[in-house]
Coordinates of C-alpha atoms in Angstrom, one line a residue:
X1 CA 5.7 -14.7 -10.2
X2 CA 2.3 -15.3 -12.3
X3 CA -0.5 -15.1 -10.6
X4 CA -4.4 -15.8 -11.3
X5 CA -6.6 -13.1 -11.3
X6 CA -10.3 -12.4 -12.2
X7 CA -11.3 -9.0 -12.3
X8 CA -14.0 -6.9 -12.5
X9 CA -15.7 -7.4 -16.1
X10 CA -17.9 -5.2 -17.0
X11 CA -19.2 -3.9 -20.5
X12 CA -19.2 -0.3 -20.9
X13 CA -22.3 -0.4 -21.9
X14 CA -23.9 -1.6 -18.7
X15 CA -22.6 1.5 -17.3
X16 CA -25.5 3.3 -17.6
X17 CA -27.5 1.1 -15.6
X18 CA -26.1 1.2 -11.7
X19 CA -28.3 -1.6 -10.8
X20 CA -26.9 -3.8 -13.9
X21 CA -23.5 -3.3 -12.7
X22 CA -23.7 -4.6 -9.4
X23 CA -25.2 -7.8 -10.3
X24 CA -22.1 -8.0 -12.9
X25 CA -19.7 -7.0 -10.4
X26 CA -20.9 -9.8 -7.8
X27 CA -20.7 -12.1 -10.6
X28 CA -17.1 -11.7 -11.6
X29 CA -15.6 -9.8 -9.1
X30 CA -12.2 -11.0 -9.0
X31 CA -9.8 -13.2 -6.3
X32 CA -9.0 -12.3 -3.0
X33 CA -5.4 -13.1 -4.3
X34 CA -4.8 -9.5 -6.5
X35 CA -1.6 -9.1 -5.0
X36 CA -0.7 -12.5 -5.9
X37 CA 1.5 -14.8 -3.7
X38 CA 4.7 -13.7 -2.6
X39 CA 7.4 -15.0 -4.7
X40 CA 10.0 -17.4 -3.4
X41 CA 13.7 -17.6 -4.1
X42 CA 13.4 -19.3 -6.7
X43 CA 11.6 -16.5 -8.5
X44 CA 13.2 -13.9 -7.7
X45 CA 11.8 -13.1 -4.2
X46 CA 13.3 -12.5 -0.9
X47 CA 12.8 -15.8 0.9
X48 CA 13.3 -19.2 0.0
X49 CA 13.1 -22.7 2.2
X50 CA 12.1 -21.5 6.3
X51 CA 14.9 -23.5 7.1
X52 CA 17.2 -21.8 4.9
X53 CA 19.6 -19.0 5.2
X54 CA 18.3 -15.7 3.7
X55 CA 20.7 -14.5 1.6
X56 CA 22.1 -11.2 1.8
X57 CA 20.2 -8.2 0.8
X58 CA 21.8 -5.5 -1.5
X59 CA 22.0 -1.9 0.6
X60 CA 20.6 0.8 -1.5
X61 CA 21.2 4.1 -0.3
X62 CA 19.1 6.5 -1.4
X63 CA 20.4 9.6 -3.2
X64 CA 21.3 12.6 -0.6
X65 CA 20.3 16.0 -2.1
X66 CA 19.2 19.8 -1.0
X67 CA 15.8 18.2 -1.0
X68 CA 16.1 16.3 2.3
X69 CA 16.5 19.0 5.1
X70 CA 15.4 17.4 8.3
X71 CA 16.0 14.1 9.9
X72 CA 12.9 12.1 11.3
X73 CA 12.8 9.0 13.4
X74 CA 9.4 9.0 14.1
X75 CA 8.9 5.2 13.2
X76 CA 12.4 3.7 13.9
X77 CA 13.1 0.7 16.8
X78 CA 15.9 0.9 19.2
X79 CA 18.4 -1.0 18.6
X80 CA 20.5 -3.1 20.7
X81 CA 21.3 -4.0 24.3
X82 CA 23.7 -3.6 26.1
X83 CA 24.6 -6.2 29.3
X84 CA 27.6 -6.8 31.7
X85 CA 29.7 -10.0 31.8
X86 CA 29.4 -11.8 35.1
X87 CA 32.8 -12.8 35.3
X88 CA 34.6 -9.1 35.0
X89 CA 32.0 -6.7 35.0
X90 CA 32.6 -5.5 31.5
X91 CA 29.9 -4.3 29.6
X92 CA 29.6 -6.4 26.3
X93 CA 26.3 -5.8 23.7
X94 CA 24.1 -8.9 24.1
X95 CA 23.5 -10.7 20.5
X96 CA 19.7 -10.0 19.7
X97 CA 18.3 -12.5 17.2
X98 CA 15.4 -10.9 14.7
X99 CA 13.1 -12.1 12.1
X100 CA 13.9 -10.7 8.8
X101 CA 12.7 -6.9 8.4
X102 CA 13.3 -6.5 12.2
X103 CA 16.9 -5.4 12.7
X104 CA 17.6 -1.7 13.3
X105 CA 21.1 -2.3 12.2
X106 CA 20.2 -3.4 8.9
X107 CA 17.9 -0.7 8.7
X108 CA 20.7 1.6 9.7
X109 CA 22.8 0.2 6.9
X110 CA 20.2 1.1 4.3
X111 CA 19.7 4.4 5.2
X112 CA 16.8 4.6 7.9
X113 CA 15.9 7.1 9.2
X114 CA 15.5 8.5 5.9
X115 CA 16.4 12.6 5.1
X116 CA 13.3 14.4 4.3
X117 CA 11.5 17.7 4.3
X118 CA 10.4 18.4 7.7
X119 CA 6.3 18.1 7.6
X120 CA 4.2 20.4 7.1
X121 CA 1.3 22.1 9.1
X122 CA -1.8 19.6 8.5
X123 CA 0.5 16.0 7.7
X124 CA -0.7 12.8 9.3
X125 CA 2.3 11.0 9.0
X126 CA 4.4 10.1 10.9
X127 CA 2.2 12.0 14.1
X128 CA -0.4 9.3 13.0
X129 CA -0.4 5.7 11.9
X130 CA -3.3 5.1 9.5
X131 CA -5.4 1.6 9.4
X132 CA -7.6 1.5 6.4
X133 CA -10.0 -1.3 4.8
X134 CA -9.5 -2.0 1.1
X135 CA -11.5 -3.0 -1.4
X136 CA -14.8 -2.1 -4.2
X137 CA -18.1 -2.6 -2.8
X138 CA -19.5 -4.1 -6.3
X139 CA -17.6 -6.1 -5.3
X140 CA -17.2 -9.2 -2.4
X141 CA -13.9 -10.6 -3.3
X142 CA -11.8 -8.0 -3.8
X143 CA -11.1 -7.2 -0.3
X144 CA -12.6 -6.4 3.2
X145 CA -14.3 -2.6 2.4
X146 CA -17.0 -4.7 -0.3
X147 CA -17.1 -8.2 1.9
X148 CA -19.7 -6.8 4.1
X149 CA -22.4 -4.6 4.1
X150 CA -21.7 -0.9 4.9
X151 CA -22.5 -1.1 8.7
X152 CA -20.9 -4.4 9.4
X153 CA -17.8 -3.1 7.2
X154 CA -16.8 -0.1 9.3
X155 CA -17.8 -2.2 13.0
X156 CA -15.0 -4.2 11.7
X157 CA -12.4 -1.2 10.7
X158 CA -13.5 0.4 14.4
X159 CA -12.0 -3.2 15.7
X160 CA -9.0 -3.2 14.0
X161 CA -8.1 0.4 14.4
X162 CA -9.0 -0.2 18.4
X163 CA -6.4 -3.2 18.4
X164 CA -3.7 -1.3 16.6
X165 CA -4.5 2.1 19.3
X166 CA -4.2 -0.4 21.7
X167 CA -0.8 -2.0 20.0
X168 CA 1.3 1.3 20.2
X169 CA -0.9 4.4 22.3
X170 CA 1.9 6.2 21.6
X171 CA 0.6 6.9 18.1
X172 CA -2.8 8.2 17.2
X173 CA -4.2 5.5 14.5
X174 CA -6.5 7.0 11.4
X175 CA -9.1 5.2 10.3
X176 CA -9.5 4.8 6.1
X177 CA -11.1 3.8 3.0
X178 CA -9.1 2.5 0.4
X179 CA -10.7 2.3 -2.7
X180 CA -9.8 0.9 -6.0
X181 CA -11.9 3.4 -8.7
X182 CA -9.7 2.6 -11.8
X183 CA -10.1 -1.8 -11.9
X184 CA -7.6 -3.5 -14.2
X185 CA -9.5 -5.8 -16.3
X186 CA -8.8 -9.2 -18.3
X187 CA -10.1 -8.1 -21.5
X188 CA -9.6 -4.9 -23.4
X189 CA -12.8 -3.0 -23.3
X190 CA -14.3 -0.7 -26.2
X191 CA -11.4 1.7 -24.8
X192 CA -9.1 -1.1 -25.4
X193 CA -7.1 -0.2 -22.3
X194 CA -8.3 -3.0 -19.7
X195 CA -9.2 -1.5 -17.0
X196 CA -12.6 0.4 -15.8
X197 CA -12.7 3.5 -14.0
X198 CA -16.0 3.1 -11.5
X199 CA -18.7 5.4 -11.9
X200 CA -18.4 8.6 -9.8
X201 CA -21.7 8.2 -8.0
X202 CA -20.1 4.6 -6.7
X203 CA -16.5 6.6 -5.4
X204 CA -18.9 9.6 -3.7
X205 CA -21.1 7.5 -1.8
X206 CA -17.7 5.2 -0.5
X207 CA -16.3 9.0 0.2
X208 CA -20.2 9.5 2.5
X209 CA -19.1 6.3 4.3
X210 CA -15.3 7.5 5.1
X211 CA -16.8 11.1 6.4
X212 CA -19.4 9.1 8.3
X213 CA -16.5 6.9 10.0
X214 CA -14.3 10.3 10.4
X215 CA -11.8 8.4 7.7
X216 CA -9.5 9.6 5.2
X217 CA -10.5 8.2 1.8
X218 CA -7.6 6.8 -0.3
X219 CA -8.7 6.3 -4.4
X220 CA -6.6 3.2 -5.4
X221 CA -5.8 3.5 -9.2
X222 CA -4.8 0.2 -11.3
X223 CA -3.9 1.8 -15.2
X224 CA -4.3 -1.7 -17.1
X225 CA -3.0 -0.3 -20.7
X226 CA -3.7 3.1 -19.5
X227 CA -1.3 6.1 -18.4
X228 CA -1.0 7.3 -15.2
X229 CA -0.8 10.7 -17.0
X230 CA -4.0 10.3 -18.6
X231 CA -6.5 8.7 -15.5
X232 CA -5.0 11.1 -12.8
X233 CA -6.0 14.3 -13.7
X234 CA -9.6 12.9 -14.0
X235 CA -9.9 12.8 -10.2
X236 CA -9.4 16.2 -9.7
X237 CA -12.9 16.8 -8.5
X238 CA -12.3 14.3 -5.8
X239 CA -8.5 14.6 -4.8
X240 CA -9.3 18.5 -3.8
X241 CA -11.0 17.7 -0.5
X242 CA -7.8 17.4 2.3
X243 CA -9.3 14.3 3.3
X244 CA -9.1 12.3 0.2
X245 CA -5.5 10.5 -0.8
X246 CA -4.0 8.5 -3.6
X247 CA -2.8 5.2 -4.0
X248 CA -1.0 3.2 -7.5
X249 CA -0.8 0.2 -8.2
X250 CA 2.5 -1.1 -10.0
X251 CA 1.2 -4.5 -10.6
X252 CA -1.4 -3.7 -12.7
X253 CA 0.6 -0.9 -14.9
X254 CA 1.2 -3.4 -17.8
X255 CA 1.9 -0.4 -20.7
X256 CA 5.3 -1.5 -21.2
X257 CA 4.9 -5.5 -21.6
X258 CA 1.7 -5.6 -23.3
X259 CA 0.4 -8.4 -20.9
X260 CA -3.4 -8.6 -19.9
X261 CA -3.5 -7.5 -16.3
X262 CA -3.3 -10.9 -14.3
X263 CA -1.1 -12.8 -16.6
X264 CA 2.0 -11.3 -15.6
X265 CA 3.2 -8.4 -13.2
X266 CA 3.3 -4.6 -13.6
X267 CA 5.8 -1.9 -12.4
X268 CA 6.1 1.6 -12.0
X269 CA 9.3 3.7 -12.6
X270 CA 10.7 6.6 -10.2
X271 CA 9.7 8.6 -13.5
X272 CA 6.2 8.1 -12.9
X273 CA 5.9 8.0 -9.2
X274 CA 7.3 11.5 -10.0
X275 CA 5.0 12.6 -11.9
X276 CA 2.3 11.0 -9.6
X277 CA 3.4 13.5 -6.6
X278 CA 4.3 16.3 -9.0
X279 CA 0.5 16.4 -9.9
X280 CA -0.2 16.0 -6.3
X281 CA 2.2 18.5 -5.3
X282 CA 0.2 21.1 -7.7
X283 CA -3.1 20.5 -6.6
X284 CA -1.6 21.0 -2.7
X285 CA -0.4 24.2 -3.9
X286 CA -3.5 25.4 -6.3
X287 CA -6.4 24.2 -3.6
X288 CA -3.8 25.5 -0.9
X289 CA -4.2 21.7 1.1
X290 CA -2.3 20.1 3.7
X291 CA 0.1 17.4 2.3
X292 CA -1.6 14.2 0.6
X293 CA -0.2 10.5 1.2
X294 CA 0.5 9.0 -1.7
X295 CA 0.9 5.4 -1.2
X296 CA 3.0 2.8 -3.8
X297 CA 2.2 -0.9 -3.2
X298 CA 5.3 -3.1 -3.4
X299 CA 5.8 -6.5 -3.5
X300 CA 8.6 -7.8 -6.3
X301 CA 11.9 -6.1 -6.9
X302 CA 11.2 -5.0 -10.4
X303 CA 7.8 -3.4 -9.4
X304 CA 9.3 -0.5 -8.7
X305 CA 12.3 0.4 -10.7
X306 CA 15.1 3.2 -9.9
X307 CA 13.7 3.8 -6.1
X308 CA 16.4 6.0 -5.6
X309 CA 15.4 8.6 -7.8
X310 CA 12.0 9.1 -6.7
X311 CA 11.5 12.7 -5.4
X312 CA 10.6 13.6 -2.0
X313 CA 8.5 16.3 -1.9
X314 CA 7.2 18.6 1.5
X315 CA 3.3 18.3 0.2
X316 CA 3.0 14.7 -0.3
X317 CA 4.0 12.2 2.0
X318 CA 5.0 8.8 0.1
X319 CA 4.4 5.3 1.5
X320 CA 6.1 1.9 0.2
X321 CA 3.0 -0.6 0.9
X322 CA 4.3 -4.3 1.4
X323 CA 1.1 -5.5 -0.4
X324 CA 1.9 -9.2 -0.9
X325 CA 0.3 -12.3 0.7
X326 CA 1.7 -15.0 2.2
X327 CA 3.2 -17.1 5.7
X328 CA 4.3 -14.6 8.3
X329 CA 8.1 -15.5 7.1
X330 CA 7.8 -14.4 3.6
X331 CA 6.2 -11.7 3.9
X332 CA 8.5 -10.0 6.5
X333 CA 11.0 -11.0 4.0
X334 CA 9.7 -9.3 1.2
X335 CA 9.3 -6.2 3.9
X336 CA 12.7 -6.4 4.1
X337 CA 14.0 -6.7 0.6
X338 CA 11.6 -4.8 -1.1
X339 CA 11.0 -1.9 1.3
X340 CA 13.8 -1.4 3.8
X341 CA 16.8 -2.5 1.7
X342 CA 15.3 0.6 -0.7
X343 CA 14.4 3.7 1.3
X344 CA 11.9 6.4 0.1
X345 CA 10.3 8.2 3.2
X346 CA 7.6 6.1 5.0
X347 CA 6.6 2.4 4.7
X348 CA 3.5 0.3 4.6
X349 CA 2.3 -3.5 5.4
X350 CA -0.8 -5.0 4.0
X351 CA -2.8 -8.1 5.8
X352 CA -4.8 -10.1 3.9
X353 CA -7.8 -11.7 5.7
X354 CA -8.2 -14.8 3.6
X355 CA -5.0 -15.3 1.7
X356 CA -2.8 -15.2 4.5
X357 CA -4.5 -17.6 6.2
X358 CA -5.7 -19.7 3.4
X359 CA -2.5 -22.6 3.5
X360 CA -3.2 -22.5 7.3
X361 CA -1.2 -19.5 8.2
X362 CA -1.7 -16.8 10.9
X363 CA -2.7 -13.6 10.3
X364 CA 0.1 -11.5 12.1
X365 CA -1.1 -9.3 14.7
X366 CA -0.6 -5.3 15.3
X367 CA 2.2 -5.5 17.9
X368 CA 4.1 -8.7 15.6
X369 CA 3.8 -6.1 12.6
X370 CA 5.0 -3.4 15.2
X371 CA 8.6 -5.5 15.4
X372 CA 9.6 -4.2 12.2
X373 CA 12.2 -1.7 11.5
X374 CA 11.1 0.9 10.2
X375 CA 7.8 0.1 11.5
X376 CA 4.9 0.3 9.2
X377 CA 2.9 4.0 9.6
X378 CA 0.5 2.9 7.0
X379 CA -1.9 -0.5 7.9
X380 CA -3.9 -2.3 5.0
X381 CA -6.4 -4.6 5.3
X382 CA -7.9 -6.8 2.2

């Protein structure tokens, strides 16, 4: 579904002048809305009419290989209850009625709990849940870690993470940054690739904030015209530090159709979400780390293509982020065609402060996200 979005703009040239770029940035930072609107049945989403049925979801299995040696459960619901009938004391399993993305037997049928490498000494997930603010702080609309002013920014992420602690005890939460340093961009740019990759002195002092919170730091990568395979290795200097994690953006990966970023949506192939964790998996090895989380934001079916063939790997931990916006109804819809009906290893669910709530909508809370099965290890809020 297309969507309207107004990104960053900025002329390369004005790069040399920090204090020149953040006026720009405020001026034309871009919509709250970069994940666009989730889209209905009628374009090819996962939820039509409330008062509809929803139709049925294809299972896809992913494939079984030497690869996956351990089973984990870590994030799973129980399922089902059992009660006896008053009249002849037989035991009979009570009908349970969920919202879409809820049932553990659907998750079951699609292959949760997934098979994968057992973790490894130094993994957050699944022993932690991680909560993390995202956003640019040139810019204002663009999501909740550039809204507010440094100070008032991580009060807030203390909040949330405190409601989610409080939501399930069980699990530690992890506070985060999520930061986008590569912005896709409406117009081509002297690289003509359309996108800008922020200045490092802008991604180190966002990295000061997350040690200052004792947060991870996640670098959020949207390619434009670019390749993956080009603007990756570039972050080398920052993806060293164990504390520092990845994030791509299929929307905004627009190589293949030519489209400006914001005219039309992106995708990603297993192919290069292997490559992605491949280059992870080396620098795991060469700066001998603990795993990295690599996390994939979802929100159509052909964002991510051939999700059964993406690699699971022992050093980097791989989240499917729900990342659309919407009523409460669509988007656990879109949770559960889009990320449990196609199993990789962990899953994600993004909130968006103002776009969720903008047609009058609630925000769902922590233990309403917490219903779902698998239940989201990775929290983002924009």
């Amino acid at each position: 579904m297309k969507h309207l979005l107004r990104n960053i703009r900025v002329k390369p040239k004005n790069l040399v002048l920090p204090v020149t770029v953040i006026l720009l940035f405020s001026l034309a930072g871009c919509k709250n809305d970069r994940s666009g609107p989730l889209p209905s049945a009628d374009n090819n989403g996962s939820a039509g009419d409330k008062s509809a049925p929803v139709p049925a979801t294809a299972v896809l299995r992913p494939n079984s290989s030497s690869r996956h040696v351990a089973t984990f459960d870590a994030m799973s619901s129980q399922s089902g209850n059992s009660a006896k009938n008053g009249s002849s004391g037989a035991k009979a399993v009570s009908k349970i009625k969920y919202n879409a993305g809820e049932d553990p037997d659907f998750a079951k049928q699609c292959g949760w709990p997934v098979k994968c490498p057992a973790p490894l000494p130094g993994s957050i997930l699944p022993q932690k849940r991680i909560v993390a603010f995202y956003g640019n702080p040139l810019s204002k609309r663009m999501g909740a870690l550039g809204e507010y002013p440094k100070d008032e920014m991580l009060r807030r992420l203390k909040v949330e993470v405190g409601r989610w602690q409080a939501a399930d005890p069980s699990t530690p939460v992890q506070p985060a940054l999520h930061l986008i340093a590569v912005v896709a961009q409406g117009e081509a740019g002297t690289a003509g690739k359309y996108r800008m990759i922020i200045p490092d002195a802008i991604v180190t002092q966002v990295y000061g904030w997350a040690k200052e919170a004792n947060a991870l730091l996640f670098i959020d990568i949207q390619t434009g015209h670019d390749d993956i395979r080009t603007v990756l290795p570039r972050f080398e200097w920052l993806l060293k530090n164990q504390d520092v994690h990845l994030g791509i953006d299929p929307e905004f990966n627009l190589i293949k159709s030519g489209a400006k970023p914001g005219k039309k949506i992106g995708t990603y192939d297993a192919a290069d979400i292997n490559y992605v964790s491949g280059y992870l998996k080396d620098l795991v090895k060469k700066y001998n780390l603990p795993p990295k989380v690599l996390v994939v934001h979802r929100f159509t079916k052909n964002g991510v293509t051939n999700a059964r063939n993406i690699i699971v790997r022992p050093e980097v931990q791989i989240v499917l982020n729900m990342d659309g916006w919407g009523a409460p109804w669509l988007k656990r819809d879109s949770y559960k065609s889009y990320v449990v009906a196609e199993p990789v290893q962990f899953t994600g669910f993004k909130l968006f402060f103002h776009n969720d709530t903008k047609k009058g909508d609630r925000l769902l809370t922590p233990k309403e996200v917490l219903r779902l099965n698998p239940k989201p290890i990775y929290i983002q809020y924009q």
